[in-house]
mmCIF file of C-alpha atoms in Angstrom:
data_model
loop_
_atom_site.group_PDB
_atom_site.id
_atom_site.type_symbol
_atom_site.label_atom_id
_atom_site.label_comp_id
_atom_site.label_asym_id
_atom_site.label_seq_id
_atom_site.Cartn_x
_atom_site.Cartn_y
_atom_site.Cartn_z
ATOM 1 C CA UNK A 1199 -104.615 142.225 47.624
ATOM 2 C CA UNK A 1200 -101.622 142.928 49.782
ATOM 3 C CA UNK A 1201 -98.842 145.073 48.373
ATOM 4 C CA UNK A 1202 -95.822 143.088 47.198
ATOM 5 C CA UNK A 1203 -93.871 143.857 50.387
ATOM 6 C CA UNK A 1204 -96.563 142.446 52.628
ATOM 7 C CA UNK A 1205 -97.127 138.888 53.874
ATOM 8 C CA UNK A 1206 -99.792 136.765 52.245
ATOM 9 C CA UNK A 1207 -99.513 133.868 54.723
ATOM 10 C CA UNK A 1208 -101.703 134.262 57.830
ATOM 11 C CA UNK A 1209 -100.232 133.531 61.238
ATOM 12 C CA UNK A 1210 -102.379 134.071 64.277
ATOM 13 C CA UNK A 1211 -100.252 134.394 67.414
ATOM 14 C CA UNK A 1212 -100.930 134.806 71.168
ATOM 15 C CA UNK A 1213 -101.707 138.283 72.426
ATOM 16 C CA UNK A 1214 -98.707 140.621 72.918
ATOM 17 C CA UNK A 1215 -98.945 143.450 75.389
ATOM 18 C CA UNK A 1216 -96.476 145.387 73.172
ATOM 19 C CA UNK A 1217 -99.343 145.974 70.759
ATOM 20 C CA UNK A 1218 -100.680 148.679 73.011
ATOM 21 C CA UNK A 1219 -97.442 150.652 72.954
ATOM 22 C CA UNK A 1220 -97.012 150.134 69.217
ATOM 23 C CA UNK A 1221 -100.558 151.413 68.652
ATOM 24 C CA UNK A 1222 -99.699 154.562 70.724
ATOM 25 C CA UNK A 1223 -96.602 155.300 68.577
ATOM 26 C CA UNK A 1224 -98.647 154.886 65.336
ATOM 27 C CA UNK A 1225 -101.574 156.962 66.723
ATOM 28 C CA UNK A 1226 -99.276 159.788 67.602
ATOM 29 C CA UNK A 1227 -97.790 159.802 64.086
ATOM 30 C CA UNK A 1228 -101.271 159.807 62.632
ATOM 31 C CA UNK A 1229 -102.457 162.642 64.889
ATOM 32 C CA UNK A 1230 -99.446 164.739 63.946
ATOM 33 C CA UNK A 1231 -100.047 164.068 60.255
ATOM 34 C CA UNK A 1232 -103.777 164.454 60.101
ATOM 35 C CA UNK A 1233 -104.197 167.259 62.585
ATOM 36 C CA UNK A 1234 -107.811 168.451 62.845
ATOM 37 C CA UNK A 1235 -108.976 166.096 60.096
ATOM 38 C CA UNK A 1236 -108.943 163.247 62.682
ATOM 39 C CA UNK A 1237 -111.938 163.515 65.101
ATOM 40 C CA UNK A 1238 -110.678 160.434 67.008
ATOM 41 C CA UNK A 1239 -108.107 157.667 66.568
ATOM 42 C CA UNK A 1240 -109.005 154.276 67.952
ATOM 43 C CA UNK A 1241 -107.118 150.972 68.384
ATOM 44 C CA UNK A 1242 -109.545 148.455 66.932
ATOM 45 C CA UNK A 1243 -109.408 144.914 65.687
ATOM 46 C CA UNK A 1244 -108.018 141.929 67.462
ATOM 47 C CA UNK A 1245 -104.712 143.528 68.587
ATOM 48 C CA UNK A 1246 -106.809 145.977 70.666
ATOM 49 C CA UNK A 1247 -108.317 143.199 72.849
ATOM 50 C CA UNK A 1248 -106.110 142.071 75.745
ATOM 51 C CA UNK A 1249 -105.854 138.291 75.747
ATOM 52 C CA UNK A 1250 -107.027 137.796 72.152
ATOM 53 C CA UNK A 1251 -104.896 135.865 69.683
ATOM 54 C CA UNK A 1252 -104.403 137.917 66.503
ATOM 55 C CA UNK A 1253 -102.391 138.468 63.321
ATOM 56 C CA UNK A 1254 -99.420 140.708 64.186
ATOM 57 C CA UNK A 1255 -100.943 143.612 62.298
ATOM 58 C CA UNK A 1256 -102.366 146.670 64.105
ATOM 59 C CA UNK A 1257 -105.767 147.938 63.099
ATOM 60 C CA UNK A 1258 -106.236 151.646 63.670
ATOM 61 C CA UNK A 1259 -109.556 153.507 63.025
ATOM 62 C CA UNK A 1260 -109.323 157.143 62.256
ATOM 63 C CA UNK A 1261 -112.754 158.796 62.655
ATOM 64 C CA UNK A 1262 -113.289 161.904 60.554
ATOM 65 C CA UNK A 1263 -116.198 164.352 60.277
ATOM 66 C CA UNK A 1264 -116.167 164.041 56.498
ATOM 67 C CA UNK A 1265 -114.397 161.517 54.351
ATOM 68 C CA UNK A 1266 -112.369 164.068 52.339
ATOM 69 C CA UNK A 1267 -110.493 161.536 50.205
ATOM 70 C CA UNK A 1268 -108.008 163.917 48.441
ATOM 71 C CA UNK A 1269 -107.009 165.635 51.641
ATOM 72 C CA UNK A 1270 -106.641 162.329 53.573
ATOM 73 C CA UNK A 1271 -104.714 160.599 50.757
ATOM 74 C CA UNK A 1272 -102.378 163.546 50.372
ATOM 75 C CA UNK A 1273 -101.594 163.766 54.104
ATOM 76 C CA UNK A 1274 -101.075 160.075 54.717
ATOM 77 C CA UNK A 1275 -99.236 159.682 51.385
ATOM 78 C CA UNK A 1276 -96.753 162.320 52.553
ATOM 79 C CA UNK A 1277 -95.593 159.997 55.273
ATOM 80 C CA UNK A 1278 -95.562 156.898 53.066
ATOM 81 C CA UNK A 1279 -98.979 155.389 53.720
ATOM 82 C CA UNK A 1280 -100.506 153.699 50.673
ATOM 83 C CA UNK A 1281 -104.258 153.678 49.967
ATOM 84 C CA UNK A 1282 -105.469 150.160 49.470
ATOM 85 C CA UNK A 1283 -107.285 150.077 46.071
ATOM 86 C CA UNK A 1284 -109.576 147.061 46.342
ATOM 87 C CA UNK A 1285 -113.339 147.682 46.378
ATOM 88 C CA UNK A 1286 -113.763 146.033 49.783
ATOM 89 C CA UNK A 1287 -111.276 148.662 51.181
ATOM 90 C CA UNK A 1288 -113.384 151.555 49.838
ATOM 91 C CA UNK A 1289 -116.815 150.575 51.093
ATOM 92 C CA UNK A 1290 -118.395 148.295 53.658
ATOM 93 C CA UNK A 1291 -121.837 147.171 54.621
ATOM 94 C CA UNK A 1292 -122.950 147.550 58.260
ATOM 95 C CA UNK A 1293 -126.432 147.655 59.932
ATOM 96 C CA UNK A 1294 -128.133 147.326 56.581
ATOM 97 C CA UNK A 1295 -126.355 150.281 54.932
ATOM 98 C CA UNK A 1296 -123.325 150.909 52.831
ATOM 99 C CA UNK A 1297 -120.595 153.276 54.044
ATOM 100 C CA UNK A 1298 -117.550 154.641 52.358
ATOM 101 C CA UNK A 1299 -114.170 154.201 53.866
ATOM 102 C CA UNK A 1300 -110.510 154.392 53.061
ATOM 103 C CA UNK A 1301 -107.902 151.885 54.145
ATOM 104 C CA UNK A 1302 -104.159 152.479 54.096
ATOM 105 C CA UNK A 1303 -101.163 150.124 54.283
ATOM 106 C CA UNK A 1304 -98.055 151.332 56.097
ATOM 107 C CA UNK A 1305 -94.891 152.592 54.424
ATOM 108 C CA UNK A 1306 -92.638 149.932 52.986
ATOM 109 C CA UNK A 1307 -90.652 148.348 55.788
ATOM 110 C CA UNK A 1308 -92.842 149.788 58.590
ATOM 111 C CA UNK A 1309 -94.640 147.850 61.269
ATOM 112 C CA UNK A 1310 -97.621 145.955 59.748
ATOM 113 C CA UNK A 1311 -100.825 147.843 60.147
ATOM 114 C CA UNK A 1312 -104.067 148.832 58.458
ATOM 115 C CA UNK A 1313 -105.396 152.363 58.955
ATOM 116 C CA UNK A 1314 -109.137 152.469 58.479
ATOM 117 C CA UNK A 1315 -110.616 155.910 57.859
ATOM 118 C CA UNK A 1316 -114.344 156.162 58.501
ATOM 119 C CA UNK A 1317 -116.799 158.953 59.137
ATOM 120 C CA UNK A 1318 -117.348 159.234 62.844
ATOM 121 C CA UNK A 1319 -121.159 159.025 62.613
ATOM 122 C CA UNK A 1320 -121.119 155.931 60.360
ATOM 123 C CA UNK A 1321 -122.428 152.582 61.405
ATOM 124 C CA UNK A 1322 -119.105 151.105 60.299
ATOM 125 C CA UNK A 1323 -117.170 153.146 62.848
ATOM 126 C CA UNK A 1324 -119.583 151.902 65.490
ATOM 127 C CA UNK A 1325 -119.148 148.313 64.287
ATOM 128 C CA UNK A 1326 -115.328 148.485 64.804
ATOM 129 C CA UNK A 1327 -115.777 149.799 68.333
ATOM 130 C CA UNK A 1328 -118.473 147.250 69.198
ATOM 131 C CA UNK A 1329 -116.292 144.432 67.958
ATOM 132 C CA UNK A 1330 -113.445 145.574 70.207
ATOM 133 C CA UNK A 1331 -115.562 146.295 73.299
ATOM 134 C CA UNK A 1332 -117.663 143.127 73.077
ATOM 135 C CA UNK A 1333 -114.543 140.922 72.935
ATOM 136 C CA UNK A 1334 -112.950 142.943 75.774
ATOM 137 C CA UNK A 1335 -116.034 142.441 77.881
ATOM 138 C CA UNK A 1336 -116.995 138.825 77.197
ATOM 139 C CA UNK A 1337 -114.287 136.310 78.286
ATOM 140 C CA UNK A 1338 -115.997 133.262 76.624
ATOM 141 C CA UNK A 1339 -116.514 135.088 73.296
ATOM 142 C CA UNK A 1340 -112.857 136.288 73.320
ATOM 143 C CA UNK A 1341 -111.512 132.807 74.007
ATOM 144 C CA UNK A 1342 -113.754 131.209 71.385
ATOM 145 C CA UNK A 1343 -112.986 133.808 68.754
ATOM 146 C CA UNK A 1344 -109.204 133.566 69.294
ATOM 147 C CA UNK A 1345 -109.367 129.711 69.185
ATOM 148 C CA UNK A 1346 -111.390 129.896 65.938
ATOM 149 C CA UNK A 1347 -108.896 132.268 64.277
ATOM 150 C CA UNK A 1348 -105.886 130.108 65.310
ATOM 151 C CA UNK A 1349 -107.519 126.975 63.881
ATOM 152 C CA UNK A 1350 -108.492 128.793 60.685
ATOM 153 C CA UNK A 1351 -105.011 130.216 60.136
ATOM 154 C CA UNK A 1352 -103.454 126.722 60.417
ATOM 155 C CA UNK A 1353 -105.899 125.161 57.994
ATOM 156 C CA UNK A 1354 -106.239 128.199 55.609
ATOM 157 C CA UNK A 1355 -103.028 130.162 55.723
ATOM 158 C CA UNK A 1356 -103.635 132.211 52.527
ATOM 159 C CA UNK A 1357 -104.693 135.730 53.514
ATOM 160 C CA UNK A 1358 -107.500 136.145 50.958
ATOM 161 C CA UNK A 1359 -108.977 132.692 51.573
ATOM 162 C CA UNK A 1360 -108.670 133.217 55.359
ATOM 163 C CA UNK A 1361 -110.606 136.481 55.083
ATOM 164 C CA UNK A 1362 -113.326 134.941 52.868
ATOM 165 C CA UNK A 1363 -113.968 132.208 55.474
ATOM 166 C CA UNK A 1364 -113.733 134.567 58.512
ATOM 167 C CA UNK A 1365 -116.221 137.038 57.125
ATOM 168 C CA UNK A 1366 -119.415 135.058 57.689
ATOM 169 C CA UNK A 1367 -118.150 133.895 61.111
ATOM 170 C CA UNK A 1368 -117.640 137.576 62.008
ATOM 171 C CA UNK A 1369 -121.304 138.206 61.171
ATOM 172 C CA UNK A 1370 -122.276 135.559 63.738
ATOM 173 C CA UNK A 1371 -119.875 137.094 66.293
ATOM 174 C CA UNK A 1372 -121.383 140.535 65.656
ATOM 175 C CA UNK A 1373 -124.880 139.297 66.148
ATOM 176 C CA UNK A 1374 -123.872 138.234 69.599
ATOM 177 C CA UNK A 1375 -122.151 141.594 70.108
ATOM 178 C CA UNK A 1376 -125.386 143.445 69.238
ATOM 179 C CA UNK A 1377 -127.271 141.347 71.837
ATOM 180 C CA UNK A 1378 -124.449 142.174 74.390
ATOM 181 C CA UNK A 1379 -124.736 145.835 73.520
ATOM 182 C CA UNK A 1380 -128.489 145.848 74.078
ATOM 183 C CA UNK A 1381 -128.182 143.846 77.343
ATOM 184 C CA UNK A 1382 -125.457 146.034 78.765
ATOM 185 C CA UNK A 1383 -126.495 149.464 77.391
ATOM 186 C CA UNK A 1384 -123.214 149.766 75.531
ATOM 187 C CA UNK A 1385 -122.737 152.820 73.387
ATOM 188 C CA UNK A 1386 -119.658 153.865 71.415
#
């Protein structure tokens, strides 16, 4: 569930090159706040794919060696980030396994974003990178995925309903991404 200050209506817009710079600003703030807790900070999700239509909400992945929840919550909370409490924002299923994660919303009034904190060796961290790299590398898949999301947002503008419908389609996309990874020798 979004926090009360967040939009619940989905709008998928054409790609904006400004997303790259906005990610860099957010990543620098996260690096300064998390210090050595962050192994790597990645721009992931649709806004990380040039040319892909997306919701105007940055997705950032913070890879950590160990998901030290109290330490991470304290550090991000100190700069106003709010831990999302829903069960689907605390665990995810990837490659046949369950992985813990933490997801944070931005401070009230800040640029819309989701900060996903995952262990760097987890299959869920790999999944986010594969999603991004596959759509960067396959023009047809990128165009089709963007068109699908735009049509879906028009017909199902409620954020929760949109997400429920998009999830199984994402599974189909990721099956193609796994084939692409095998064919190209991709590694995160």
